[in-house]
Coordinates of C-alpha atoms in Angstrom, one line a residue:
X256 CA -8.4 -6.9 13.3
X257 CA -5.5 -5.7 15.4
X258 CA -4.5 -2.8 13.2
X259 CA -8.2 -1.7 12.9
X260 CA -8.5 -1.8 16.7
X261 CA -5.3 0.2 17.1
X262 CA -6.5 2.8 14.6
X263 CA -10.0 3.1 16.2
X264 CA -8.4 3.5 19.7
X265 CA -6.0 6.1 18.4
X266 CA -8.8 8.0 16.7
X267 CA -11.0 8.1 19.8
X268 CA -13.9 7.3 17.6
X269 CA -17.1 5.8 19.1
X270 CA -19.9 4.6 16.8
X271 CA -22.4 6.0 19.3
X272 CA -21.0 9.4 18.4
X273 CA -22.3 9.1 14.9
X274 CA -25.7 10.3 13.8
X275 CA -26.2 6.9 12.1
X276 CA -24.1 3.7 12.0
X277 CA -24.7 3.9 8.2
X278 CA -22.4 7.0 8.1
X279 CA -19.4 4.7 8.9
X280 CA -17.9 2.1 6.6
X281 CA -15.0 -0.2 5.9
X282 CA -13.0 -0.5 2.7
X283 CA -10.1 -2.9 3.0
X284 CA -7.4 -4.2 0.6
X285 CA -5.8 -7.6 0.2
X286 CA -4.4 -9.6 -2.7
X287 CA -4.9 -13.2 -1.5
X288 CA -7.4 -13.4 1.4
X289 CA -7.1 -16.6 3.5
X290 CA -4.4 -18.4 1.5
X291 CA -3.2 -20.1 4.7
X292 CA -6.7 -21.3 5.5
X293 CA -7.1 -22.7 1.9
X294 CA -3.8 -24.6 2.1
X295 CA -4.5 -26.0 5.5
X296 CA -8.1 -27.2 4.6
X297 CA -7.0 -28.8 1.3
X298 CA -4.1 -30.7 3.0
X299 CA -6.3 -32.0 5.8
X300 CA -9.1 -33.0 3.4
X301 CA -6.8 -34.8 0.9
X302 CA -4.7 -36.4 3.7
X303 CA -7.7 -37.8 5.7
X304 CA -8.6 -41.0 3.9
X305 CA -10.9 -42.3 6.7
X306 CA -13.1 -39.2 7.2
X307 CA -12.3 -36.4 4.6
X308 CA -14.2 -33.2 5.6
X309 CA -13.9 -29.5 5.5
X310 CA -14.1 -27.2 8.5
X311 CA -17.4 -25.2 8.4
X312 CA -15.3 -22.0 8.8
X313 CA -13.3 -22.8 5.7
X314 CA -15.2 -20.5 3.4
X315 CA -15.8 -17.6 5.8
X316 CA -12.0 -17.6 6.7
X317 CA -10.9 -17.9 3.1
X318 CA -13.2 -15.3 1.3
X319 CA -11.4 -12.1 0.5
X320 CA -14.3 -9.8 1.4
X321 CA -14.4 -11.1 5.0
X322 CA -11.7 -8.7 6.0
X323 CA -14.0 -5.7 5.7
X324 CA -17.0 -7.8 6.9
X325 CA -15.5 -8.8 10.3
X326 CA -14.1 -5.3 11.0
X327 CA -17.6 -3.8 10.4
X328 CA -19.1 -6.5 12.8
X329 CA -16.7 -5.6 15.5
X330 CA -17.4 -1.9 15.5
X331 CA -21.0 -1.7 14.2
X332 CA -20.1 0.2 11.0
X333 CA -23.1 -0.4 8.8
X334 CA -22.3 1.8 5.8
X335 CA -20.2 1.1 2.6
X336 CA -18.4 -2.2 3.0
X337 CA -16.2 -4.1 0.7
X338 CA -12.6 -5.3 0.0
X339 CA -10.6 -4.0 -3.0
X340 CA -8.5 -6.6 -4.8
X341 CA -5.9 -5.1 -7.2
X342 CA -2.9 -7.4 -6.3
X343 CA -0.1 -5.3 -4.7
X344 CA -2.1 -2.1 -5.4
X345 CA -5.0 -3.3 -3.3
X346 CA -4.7 -1.1 -0.2
X347 CA -4.0 2.1 -2.2
X348 CA -7.1 1.3 -4.2
X349 CA -9.0 0.9 -0.9
X350 CA -7.6 4.3 0.4
X351 CA -8.6 6.0 -2.9
X352 CA -12.1 4.5 -2.7
X353 CA -12.5 5.6 0.9
X354 CA -11.4 9.1 0.0
X355 CA -13.9 9.2 -2.9
X356 CA -16.9 7.9 -0.9
X357 CA -16.3 10.5 1.8
X358 CA -15.8 13.2 -0.8
X359 CA -19.1 12.2 -2.5
X360 CA -21.0 12.4 0.8
X361 CA -21.6 8.7 1.0
X362 CA -19.9 8.3 4.4
X363 CA -18.5 10.4 7.3
X364 CA -15.9 7.8 8.5
X365 CA -14.3 4.9 6.8
X366 CA -11.8 2.4 8.3
X367 CA -9.4 1.6 5.4
X368 CA -6.1 -0.2 5.0
X369 CA -4.9 -3.6 4.0
X370 CA -3.5 -6.9 5.1
X371 CA -1.9 -10.0 3.6
X372 CA -0.4 -13.2 5.1
X373 CA 1.5 -14.8 2.2
X374 CA 4.2 -16.6 4.0
X375 CA 2.7 -20.0 3.0
X376 CA 4.0 -22.8 0.9
X377 CA 1.8 -22.0 -2.1
X378 CA 2.4 -18.3 -2.1
X379 CA 6.1 -18.6 -1.6
X380 CA 6.3 -21.4 -4.2
X381 CA 4.2 -19.6 -6.7
X382 CA 6.1 -16.4 -6.6
X383 CA 9.4 -18.4 -6.7
X384 CA 8.2 -20.1 -9.8
X385 CA 7.6 -16.7 -11.4
X386 CA 11.2 -15.9 -10.5
X387 CA 9.9 -12.8 -8.7
X388 CA 11.7 -13.5 -5.4
X389 CA 15.3 -12.7 -4.4
X390 CA 17.5 -15.8 -4.2
X391 CA 20.1 -14.2 -1.9
X392 CA 19.5 -16.9 0.6
X393 CA 23.0 -16.9 2.0
X394 CA 22.4 -13.3 3.3
X395 CA 18.7 -12.6 3.6
X396 CA 19.1 -9.5 5.7
X397 CA 20.4 -7.6 2.7
X398 CA 18.3 -9.4 0.0
X399 CA 15.8 -6.5 -0.5
X400 CA 17.9 -3.8 -2.2
X401 CA 15.7 -1.6 -4.4
X402 CA 17.5 0.4 -7.1
X403 CA 20.8 -1.4 -6.4
X404 CA 22.8 -2.8 -9.3
X405 CA 22.6 -6.3 -7.7
X406 CA 18.9 -6.4 -6.9
X407 CA 17.4 -9.8 -8.0
X408 CA 13.8 -9.8 -6.8
X409 CA 11.7 -9.0 -3.8
X410 CA 11.6 -10.4 -0.2
X411 CA 8.1 -11.5 0.8
X412 CA 6.7 -9.7 3.9
X413 CA 3.4 -10.0 5.6
X414 CA 1.4 -7.6 7.9
X415 CA -1.3 -5.1 8.0
X416 CA -2.0 -1.4 8.5
X417 CA -5.2 0.6 9.1
X418 CA -6.1 4.3 8.8
X419 CA -9.2 6.2 9.7
X420 CA -10.4 8.5 6.9
X421 CA -12.9 11.0 8.1
X422 CA -14.7 14.0 6.7
X423 CA -12.9 17.1 7.9
X424 CA -15.7 19.0 9.6
X425 CA -16.9 15.8 11.3
X426 CA -13.4 15.1 12.6
X427 CA -12.9 18.6 13.7
X428 CA -16.2 18.8 15.5
X429 CA -15.4 15.7 17.7
X430 CA -11.9 16.9 18.4
X431 CA -10.1 14.1 16.5
X432 CA -6.4 14.1 16.3
X433 CA -5.7 14.7 12.6
X434 CA -2.4 13.5 11.2
X435 CA -2.8 14.7 7.6
X436 CA -5.1 15.0 4.6
X437 CA -5.7 12.9 1.6
X438 CA -5.9 15.3 -1.3
X439 CA -5.7 13.2 -4.5
X440 CA -5.6 9.7 -5.8
X441 CA -5.7 7.8 -9.1
X442 CA -5.7 4.4 -10.6
X443 CA -4.6 3.4 -14.1
X444 CA -3.9 0.1 -16.0
X445 CA -0.7 -0.7 -17.9
X446 CA -2.7 -3.0 -20.3
X447 CA 0.7 -4.6 -21.0
X448 CA 1.6 -7.9 -19.3
X449 CA 0.4 -10.3 -16.7
X450 CA 3.2 -9.6 -14.3
X451 CA 5.6 -7.1 -15.8
X452 CA 5.3 -3.4 -15.5
X453 CA 5.2 -1.3 -18.7
X454 CA 8.9 -0.9 -19.6
X455 CA 8.6 2.9 -20.0
X456 CA 6.3 3.3 -16.9
X457 CA 3.5 4.7 -19.0
X458 CA 0.7 3.6 -16.7
X459 CA 2.6 4.7 -13.6
X460 CA 3.4 8.1 -15.1
X461 CA -0.3 8.8 -15.9
X462 CA -1.4 7.5 -12.5
X463 CA 0.9 9.9 -10.6
X464 CA -0.1 12.7 -13.0
X465 CA -3.8 12.2 -12.4
X466 CA -3.4 12.0 -8.7
X467 CA -1.3 15.1 -8.5
X468 CA -3.7 17.0 -10.8
X469 CA -6.6 16.2 -8.4
X470 CA -4.5 17.3 -5.5
X471 CA -3.6 20.5 -7.2
X472 CA 0.1 20.0 -7.0
X473 CA 2.9 19.5 -9.5
X474 CA 5.6 16.9 -8.9
X475 CA 8.0 19.8 -8.2
X476 CA 6.0 20.5 -5.1
X477 CA 6.2 17.0 -3.7
X478 CA 8.7 16.6 -0.9
X479 CA 8.7 12.8 -0.5
X480 CA 7.8 9.9 -2.7
X481 CA 7.4 6.5 -1.3
X482 CA 8.2 4.3 -4.3
X483 CA 6.6 1.0 -5.1
X484 CA 10.2 -0.3 -5.9
X485 CA 10.2 -3.9 -4.8
X486 CA 13.8 -4.7 -5.7
X487 CA 13.1 -6.3 -9.1
X488 CA 15.4 -5.5 -12.1
X489 CA 12.7 -4.2 -14.4
X490 CA 10.1 -2.9 -12.0
X491 CA 12.3 -0.4 -10.2
X492 CA 13.6 1.1 -13.4
X493 CA 10.2 1.5 -15.0
X494 CA 9.0 3.5 -12.0
X495 CA 12.0 5.7 -12.0
X496 CA 11.4 6.4 -15.7
X497 CA 7.9 7.5 -14.9
X498 CA 9.1 9.7 -12.0
X499 CA 11.9 11.2 -14.1
X500 CA 9.4 12.0 -16.9
X501 CA 7.2 13.8 -14.4
X502 CA 10.1 15.7 -12.9
X503 CA 11.5 16.8 -16.3
X504 CA 15.0 17.3 -14.8
X505 CA 13.6 19.3 -11.8
X506 CA 15.2 17.0 -9.3
X507 CA 16.1 19.5 -6.5
X508 CA 13.2 19.1 -4.1
X509 CA 11.9 15.5 -4.3
X510 CA 13.4 12.7 -2.2
X511 CA 12.5 9.1 -2.9
X512 CA 12.8 5.9 -0.9
X513 CA 11.5 2.4 -0.9
X514 CA 10.6 1.2 2.6
X515 CA 10.1 -2.3 1.2
X516 CA 13.9 -2.6 1.8
X517 CA 13.0 -2.8 5.5
X518 CA 9.5 -4.3 5.6
X519 CA 9.7 -6.7 2.6
X520 CA 7.0 -6.6 0.0
X521 CA 3.7 -6.8 1.9
X522 CA 1.6 -7.3 -1.3
X523 CA -2.0 -6.1 -0.6
X524 CA -0.9 -4.5 2.7
X525 CA 1.9 -2.5 1.0
X526 CA 0.0 0.6 0.2
X527 CA -1.5 0.9 3.7
X528 CA 1.7 0.6 5.6
X529 CA 3.4 2.9 3.1
X530 CA 0.6 5.5 3.5
X531 CA 1.5 5.6 7.2
X532 CA 5.2 6.1 6.3
X533 CA 4.1 9.1 4.2
X534 CA 1.9 10.5 6.9
X535 CA 4.6 10.0 9.6
X536 CA 7.2 11.7 7.3
X537 CA 4.9 14.7 7.2
X538 CA 4.4 14.6 11.0
X539 CA 7.9 13.9 12.0
X540 CA 9.9 15.8 9.3
X541 CA 11.9 12.6 8.6
X542 CA 12.2 10.8 5.2
X543 CA 12.8 7.1 5.7
X544 CA 15.7 5.4 3.9
X545 CA 16.2 2.7 1.3
X546 CA 18.5 0.3 3.2
X547 CA 20.9 -2.2 1.5
X548 CA 21.3 -0.1 -1.6
X549 CA 25.1 0.2 -2.0
X550 CA 25.4 1.0 -5.7
X551 CA 22.6 2.8 -7.5
X552 CA 21.7 1.4 -10.9
X553 CA 23.6 3.5 -13.5
X554 CA 20.4 3.7 -15.6
X555 CA 18.9 5.9 -12.9
X556 CA 19.2 9.6 -14.2
X557 CA 21.8 11.6 -12.5
X558 CA 20.3 14.0 -10.0
X559 CA 17.4 11.8 -8.9
X560 CA 17.5 11.9 -5.1
X561 CA 17.1 8.4 -3.7
X562 CA 17.6 8.3 0.1
X563 CA 19.8 5.4 0.9
X564 CA 21.3 3.9 4.1
X565 CA 20.0 6.4 6.7
X566 CA 16.9 8.5 7.1
X567 CA 17.2 12.3 6.6
X568 CA 15.5 15.1 8.4
X569 CA 13.5 17.3 6.1
X570 CA 10.3 19.4 6.2
X571 CA 7.7 17.3 4.4
X572 CA 4.5 19.1 3.4
X573 CA 3.4 16.9 0.5
X574 CA 4.0 13.1 0.0
X575 CA 3.1 10.7 -2.8
X576 CA 2.7 7.0 -2.4
X577 CA 2.9 4.5 -5.3
X578 CA 1.7 0.9 -5.5
X579 CA 1.6 -1.3 -8.6
X580 CA 0.2 -4.8 -8.9
X581 CA 0.3 -7.8 -11.2
X582 CA -2.3 -7.4 -13.9
X583 CA -1.1 -3.9 -14.6
X584 CA -2.8 -2.2 -11.7
X585 CA -1.4 1.2 -10.7
X586 CA -2.6 3.3 -7.7
X587 CA -1.1 6.5 -6.4
X588 CA -2.3 8.6 -3.4
X589 CA -1.2 12.1 -2.4
X590 CA -1.1 13.2 1.3
X591 CA -0.4 16.7 2.6
X592 CA 0.1 18.5 5.9
X593 CA -3.1 19.9 7.4
X594 CA -2.6 23.6 7.9

């Protein structure tokens, strides 16, 4: 709700400016919904022997789709409305869907983005049981270290991010501040494993390829790639294999980083916050770094340009954002400078 409010304020959008409230919609992304609510209600129910009961708001606060529902109620957006759930690819899936619905003429404006609040006993315990989390507990500040030889799992983060996607002529007519343009997006499936990425990055490769084809760019024209790279031993390498295959040894232009090294892994919110990193890289001419990465995995092809330690200044015209989720879900979105 806070990020949607900030995005609406920044956009200067007023629903009364629209010809119809049905021209505006909300497509959100999350992986877990109200996990904290679920835990709290179950504990209170089981622990209350004298008068076990559930709060009447239990279900409305837990349901995954309520994210898009409550945003629409706040702003009176009566058009397309739902929440995408594709694990850690959820908010990139939501951004792609918002892009398509506007392109198809089904909406003029869509609030999109994602949120997750997984710092709960069940979520932390569950991911720990999967051995997906870093166990660098003695020094948590440097635990998230994508692409590093000593990476051992991701650090859980939580948060939210929102973007306003708007049909170009509609935005221009009302004098909106335009940060950039979504020009391509794609989703694929690994069809391989419950939690592991395809070892050769087959699904990731095709996902990026399809998104770039729709955008009308080759990978050699992309200036910045915000990698999904969560700091897991297998996941980081499979993505690099996919990127390297696309690049075909043309490594000169593309710079890559994983901002999860700084934010932690935001699960269903990852794509939304990383979309903003991409757009800001375009606006500011700055590529954010991958911190904590001291020694690049020797399996990474020589010449691949991963930005480590410090941000670099660079003209960014085209940026690509990857997100991949449990279940084999892949989603990539291409952003470009508006000229």
